[in-house]
CSV table of C-alpha atoms in Angstrom, one decimal:
chain,number,residue,atom,x,y,z
H,1288,UNK,CA,-14.2,-7.7,17.8
H,1289,UNK,CA,-15.1,-4.4,19.7
H,1290,UNK,CA,-18.1,-3.0,18.0
H,1291,UNK,CA,-20.8,-0.7,18.9
H,1292,UNK,CA,-24.4,-1.3,17.8
H,1293,UNK,CA,-27.3,1.0,17.2
H,1294,UNK,CA,-30.6,0.9,16.0
H,1295,UNK,CA,-32.3,3.8,14.0
H,1296,UNK,CA,-35.9,4.5,14.8
H,1297,UNK,CA,-37.9,7.7,14.6
H,1298,UNK,CA,-39.0,9.6,17.6
H,1299,UNK,CA,-42.6,9.8,16.3
H,1300,UNK,CA,-43.0,5.9,16.0
H,1301,UNK,CA,-42.0,4.6,19.6
H,1302,UNK,CA,-44.2,1.5,19.0
H,1303,UNK,CA,-41.5,0.3,16.4
H,1304,UNK,CA,-38.7,0.7,18.9
H,1305,UNK,CA,-40.6,-0.9,21.6
H,1306,UNK,CA,-41.5,-3.9,19.1
H,1307,UNK,CA,-37.6,-4.3,18.3
H,1308,UNK,CA,-36.7,-4.3,22.0
H,1309,UNK,CA,-39.4,-6.9,22.8
H,1310,UNK,CA,-38.5,-9.0,19.7
H,1311,UNK,CA,-34.8,-9.0,20.4
H,1312,UNK,CA,-35.0,-8.9,24.2
H,1313,UNK,CA,-32.0,-11.2,24.7
H,1314,UNK,CA,-29.8,-9.0,22.4
H,1315,UNK,CA,-31.0,-5.5,22.7
H,1316,UNK,CA,-29.4,-4.5,26.2
H,1317,UNK,CA,-26.2,-3.1,24.4
H,1318,UNK,CA,-27.8,-1.6,21.5
H,1319,UNK,CA,-28.2,2.1,21.5
H,1320,UNK,CA,-31.2,3.8,20.2
H,1321,UNK,CA,-30.4,6.6,17.5
H,1322,UNK,CA,-33.1,9.0,16.6
H,1323,UNK,CA,-33.7,8.8,12.9
H,1324,UNK,CA,-34.1,11.7,10.4
H,1325,UNK,CA,-37.7,12.2,9.8
H,1326,UNK,CA,-38.1,12.8,6.1
H,1327,UNK,CA,-41.8,13.9,5.9
H,1328,UNK,CA,-41.3,16.4,8.7
H,1329,UNK,CA,-38.0,18.0,7.5
H,1330,UNK,CA,-38.5,17.6,3.7
H,1331,UNK,CA,-38.8,21.4,3.1
H,1332,UNK,CA,-35.5,21.9,5.1
H,1333,UNK,CA,-33.8,19.1,3.5
H,1334,UNK,CA,-34.3,20.6,0.0
H,1335,UNK,CA,-31.4,22.9,0.6
H,1336,UNK,CA,-29.2,20.0,1.5
H,1337,UNK,CA,-26.0,19.2,-0.5
H,1338,UNK,CA,-26.6,15.6,0.5
H,1339,UNK,CA,-29.7,15.4,-1.7
H,1340,UNK,CA,-29.9,15.7,-5.4
H,1341,UNK,CA,-32.7,17.2,-7.3
H,1342,UNK,CA,-33.5,13.8,-8.8
H,1343,UNK,CA,-34.1,12.2,-5.5
H,1344,UNK,CA,-36.6,15.0,-4.5
H,1345,UNK,CA,-38.4,14.1,-7.6
H,1346,UNK,CA,-38.5,10.3,-7.4
H,1347,UNK,CA,-37.8,9.3,-3.8
H,1348,UNK,CA,-40.2,9.5,-1.1
H,1349,UNK,CA,-39.9,11.8,1.9
H,1350,UNK,CA,-39.4,8.6,4.1
H,1351,UNK,CA,-36.7,7.2,2.0
H,1352,UNK,CA,-34.8,10.4,1.9
H,1353,UNK,CA,-35.0,10.5,5.7
H,1354,UNK,CA,-33.9,6.9,6.2
H,1355,UNK,CA,-31.1,7.5,3.9
H,1356,UNK,CA,-29.7,10.4,5.6
H,1357,UNK,CA,-30.2,8.5,9.0
H,1358,UNK,CA,-27.9,5.8,7.8
H,1359,UNK,CA,-25.5,8.5,6.5
H,1360,UNK,CA,-25.4,9.9,9.8
H,1361,UNK,CA,-24.6,6.5,11.4
H,1362,UNK,CA,-21.5,6.3,9.0
H,1363,UNK,CA,-20.1,9.5,10.0
H,1364,UNK,CA,-20.8,8.5,13.8
H,1365,UNK,CA,-18.6,5.3,13.0
H,1366,UNK,CA,-15.9,7.3,11.3
H,1367,UNK,CA,-15.8,9.7,14.3
H,1368,UNK,CA,-15.8,6.8,16.9
H,1369,UNK,CA,-13.2,5.0,14.9
H,1370,UNK,CA,-14.5,1.5,15.4
H,1371,UNK,CA,-16.9,-0.9,13.7
H,1372,UNK,CA,-20.5,-0.2,14.0
H,1373,UNK,CA,-23.4,-2.4,13.7
H,1374,UNK,CA,-26.2,-0.4,12.3
H,1375,UNK,CA,-29.9,-1.7,12.6
H,1376,UNK,CA,-33.4,-0.9,11.3
H,1377,UNK,CA,-36.2,-1.0,13.8
H,1378,UNK,CA,-38.2,-3.8,12.1
H,1379,UNK,CA,-35.2,-6.4,12.3
H,1380,UNK,CA,-35.1,-9.7,14.0
H,1381,UNK,CA,-31.6,-10.8,15.1
H,1382,UNK,CA,-30.4,-14.4,15.4
H,1383,UNK,CA,-29.9,-15.2,19.0
H,1384,UNK,CA,-26.4,-15.8,18.7
H,1385,UNK,CA,-25.5,-13.2,15.9
H,1386,UNK,CA,-22.7,-11.6,17.6
H,1387,UNK,CA,-20.6,-14.6,18.4
H,1388,UNK,CA,-21.2,-15.8,14.8
H,1389,UNK,CA,-20.3,-12.5,13.4
H,1390,UNK,CA,-17.1,-12.3,15.3
H,1391,UNK,CA,-16.0,-15.8,14.1
H,1392,UNK,CA,-16.9,-14.9,10.6
H,1393,UNK,CA,-15.0,-11.6,10.6
H,1394,UNK,CA,-11.8,-13.2,11.6
H,1395,UNK,CA,-11.4,-14.4,8.1
H,1396,UNK,CA,-11.6,-10.9,6.7
H,1397,UNK,CA,-8.5,-8.9,5.7
H,1398,UNK,CA,-8.2,-5.5,7.5
H,1399,UNK,CA,-9.4,-3.7,4.4
H,1400,UNK,CA,-13.1,-4.4,4.6
H,1401,UNK,CA,-15.9,-2.0,4.2
H,1402,UNK,CA,-19.2,-3.5,5.1
H,1403,UNK,CA,-20.7,-6.7,6.2
H,1404,UNK,CA,-24.6,-7.1,5.3
H,1405,UNK,CA,-26.1,-9.4,7.9
H,1406,UNK,CA,-29.3,-9.7,6.0
H,1407,UNK,CA,-31.4,-8.4,3.1
H,1408,UNK,CA,-35.0,-8.2,1.9
H,1409,UNK,CA,-36.7,-11.5,0.9
H,1410,UNK,CA,-38.9,-9.7,-1.7
H,1411,UNK,CA,-35.6,-8.9,-3.7
H,1412,UNK,CA,-32.8,-10.4,-5.3
H,1413,UNK,CA,-29.3,-11.4,-3.8
H,1414,UNK,CA,-26.3,-11.6,-6.1
H,1415,UNK,CA,-23.3,-12.9,-4.6
H,1416,UNK,CA,-20.0,-14.6,-5.2
H,1417,UNK,CA,-18.5,-17.5,-3.1
H,1418,UNK,CA,-14.9,-18.1,-2.5
H,1419,UNK,CA,-14.5,-20.3,-5.6
H,1420,UNK,CA,-15.5,-17.1,-7.9
H,1421,UNK,CA,-18.8,-18.6,-8.7
H,1422,UNK,CA,-21.7,-15.9,-8.8
H,1423,UNK,CA,-25.2,-16.8,-7.8
H,1424,UNK,CA,-28.4,-15.2,-8.2
H,1425,UNK,CA,-31.2,-15.8,-5.9
H,1426,UNK,CA,-35.0,-15.2,-5.3
H,1427,UNK,CA,-36.9,-16.1,-2.4
H,1428,UNK,CA,-40.2,-17.4,-1.2
H,1429,UNK,CA,-42.2,-16.2,0.7
H,1430,UNK,CA,-41.2,-12.6,-0.3
H,1431,UNK,CA,-42.5,-11.2,3.1
H,1432,UNK,CA,-41.9,-14.0,5.8
H,1433,UNK,CA,-43.9,-13.6,9.0
H,1434,UNK,CA,-42.2,-13.6,12.4
H,1435,UNK,CA,-42.5,-17.4,12.9
H,1436,UNK,CA,-40.9,-17.9,9.3
H,1437,UNK,CA,-38.2,-15.6,10.1
H,1438,UNK,CA,-37.3,-17.4,13.3
H,1439,UNK,CA,-37.0,-20.5,11.3
H,1440,UNK,CA,-34.6,-18.7,9.0
H,1441,UNK,CA,-32.6,-17.4,11.8
H,1442,UNK,CA,-32.4,-20.8,13.7
H,1443,UNK,CA,-29.2,-21.5,15.6
H,1444,UNK,CA,-26.7,-24.3,14.6
H,1445,UNK,CA,-26.7,-23.3,10.9
H,1446,UNK,CA,-23.4,-23.0,8.9
H,1447,UNK,CA,-22.8,-19.5,8.0
H,1448,UNK,CA,-20.5,-18.2,5.4
H,1449,UNK,CA,-19.2,-14.8,3.9
H,1450,UNK,CA,-19.8,-14.2,0.1
H,1451,UNK,CA,-18.7,-11.2,-1.7
H,1452,UNK,CA,-21.7,-9.0,-2.2
H,1453,UNK,CA,-22.6,-7.9,-5.8
H,1454,UNK,CA,-26.3,-6.7,-5.4
H,1455,UNK,CA,-28.8,-6.9,-2.7
H,1456,UNK,CA,-31.7,-4.8,-1.6
H,1457,UNK,CA,-32.4,-3.8,2.1
H,1458,UNK,CA,-30.3,-2.6,4.9
H,1459,UNK,CA,-31.8,-4.5,8.0
H,1460,UNK,CA,-28.5,-4.9,9.5
H,1461,UNK,CA,-24.9,-4.2,8.7
H,1462,UNK,CA,-21.5,-3.9,10.2
H,1463,UNK,CA,-19.5,-1.0,8.9
H,1464,UNK,CA,-15.9,-0.3,9.3
H,1465,UNK,CA,-14.6,3.3,9.9
H,1466,UNK,CA,-12.6,3.1,6.5
H,1467,UNK,CA,-15.7,1.7,4.8
H,1468,UNK,CA,-17.8,4.7,6.3
H,1469,UNK,CA,-15.2,7.3,4.8
H,1470,UNK,CA,-15.3,5.5,1.6
H,1471,UNK,CA,-19.2,5.4,1.3
H,1472,UNK,CA,-19.5,9.0,2.5
H,1473,UNK,CA,-17.2,10.0,-0.4
H,1474,UNK,CA,-19.2,7.9,-2.9
H,1475,UNK,CA,-22.7,8.2,-2.0
H,1476,UNK,CA,-24.0,11.7,-1.7
H,1477,UNK,CA,-25.9,13.3,-3.2
H,1478,UNK,CA,-28.7,10.9,-2.9
H,1479,UNK,CA,-30.0,10.6,-6.6
H,1480,UNK,CA,-31.8,8.5,-9.0
H,1481,UNK,CA,-29.6,6.7,-11.4
H,1482,UNK,CA,-30.0,3.5,-13.7
H,1483,UNK,CA,-29.2,0.3,-12.2
H,1484,UNK,CA,-28.4,-2.9,-14.0
H,1485,UNK,CA,-28.1,-6.0,-11.7
H,1486,UNK,CA,-27.4,-9.1,-13.6
H,1487,UNK,CA,-28.7,-11.4,-16.3
H,1488,UNK,CA,-32.4,-11.9,-16.2
H,1489,UNK,CA,-33.0,-9.2,-13.7
H,1490,UNK,CA,-34.7,-6.1,-15.3
H,1491,UNK,CA,-33.0,-2.9,-15.0
H,1492,UNK,CA,-34.4,-0.4,-12.5
H,1493,UNK,CA,-33.8,3.2,-11.1
H,1494,UNK,CA,-32.5,3.8,-7.8
H,1495,UNK,CA,-35.2,5.3,-5.4
H,1496,UNK,CA,-33.7,4.3,-1.9
H,1497,UNK,CA,-30.4,4.2,-0.6
H,1498,UNK,CA,-30.1,0.5,-0.5
H,1499,UNK,CA,-30.9,0.7,-4.2
H,1500,UNK,CA,-28.2,3.4,-4.7
H,1501,UNK,CA,-25.5,1.4,-2.9
H,1502,UNK,CA,-25.8,-1.3,-5.5
H,1503,UNK,CA,-23.9,1.1,-7.8
H,1504,UNK,CA,-20.9,1.1,-5.5
H,1505,UNK,CA,-20.8,-2.5,-3.9
H,1506,UNK,CA,-18.8,-4.1,-6.8
H,1507,UNK,CA,-16.1,-1.2,-6.1
H,1508,UNK,CA,-15.8,-1.9,-2.4
H,1509,UNK,CA,-14.9,-4.8,-0.2
H,1510,UNK,CA,-18.3,-5.7,1.0
H,1511,UNK,CA,-19.6,-9.1,2.2
H,1512,UNK,CA,-22.9,-10.7,3.0
H,1513,UNK,CA,-23.6,-13.3,5.6
H,1514,UNK,CA,-25.4,-16.4,4.2
H,1515,UNK,CA,-27.7,-17.8,5.6
H,1516,UNK,CA,-28.6,-14.3,7.2
H,1517,UNK,CA,-28.0,-13.4,10.9
H,1518,UNK,CA,-30.9,-10.7,10.7
H,1519,UNK,CA,-34.2,-10.5,8.7
H,1520,UNK,CA,-36.5,-7.4,8.6
H,1521,UNK,CA,-40.2,-7.7,8.7
H,1522,UNK,CA,-40.3,-5.6,5.7
H,1523,UNK,CA,-44.1,-5.3,5.9
H,1524,UNK,CA,-45.4,-3.1,3.1
H,1525,UNK,CA,-48.4,-2.2,5.1
H,1526,UNK,CA,-46.2,-0.5,7.8
H,1527,UNK,CA,-43.6,0.8,5.4
H,1528,UNK,CA,-42.1,4.3,6.3
H,1529,UNK,CA,-40.4,4.7,3.0
H,1530,UNK,CA,-42.7,3.3,0.3
H,1531,UNK,CA,-45.4,5.8,0.2
H,1532,UNK,CA,-46.1,8.1,-2.8
H,1533,UNK,CA,-43.2,10.6,-3.1
H,1534,UNK,CA,-43.7,14.1,-2.1
H,1535,UNK,CA,-42.6,16.5,-5.2
H,1536,UNK,CA,-40.5,19.7,-4.7
H,1537,UNK,CA,-40.5,22.0,-7.5
H,1538,UNK,CA,-37.0,23.6,-8.4
H,1539,UNK,CA,-36.6,27.0,-10.1
H,1540,UNK,CA,-39.6,29.1,-11.3
């Protein structure tokens, strides 16, 4: 499969991009850097954007808004280029042979697929359906694996499969099709807070990030997840750029 790969990283955090390139040195040569949208720096400008709803300004952090708009920009780029795009966040660790395994897995997909998630956040839930129609809901331990544990998760010679994605949190790495990019750009904006019910035994929540918001749309789309993952994010809450207290913008008088 002829794909383009890009990593989203903010200009003001060059150490994160340097870490990504060092950690994924064997895979990073053909991955393009994309300057992310810096929510905290641009929040006053973004309040006039039709892409961001008033509820997102009230309940999302500035970092979460910037991150979401960065992903939307990658979707538009995918649509304009007309070929599948691998979108990566800058705290992700890739399996050494991710491209070969992903190409092999994608040969089984029909042409009308939208998105393939290569990994998810381990401090959350994965809800998927196998080819027999059986749904599973998984929780993971440790919730925040360190680099050595991540490399164990991503060790080569594991048998990977595609499962239909129902719900997952985190967008560490995913392959998006131009048709999928077009569908998501029509479905997702404006960013908003909305109630989200996941599955039996999982408490209902409200969306406050793009990955949360996408859970409202996954069941309607041709979305798949690679299990075991081909990418895992460090997802260290101490270094998060999206999970700080939200900045509130007042609307009206």
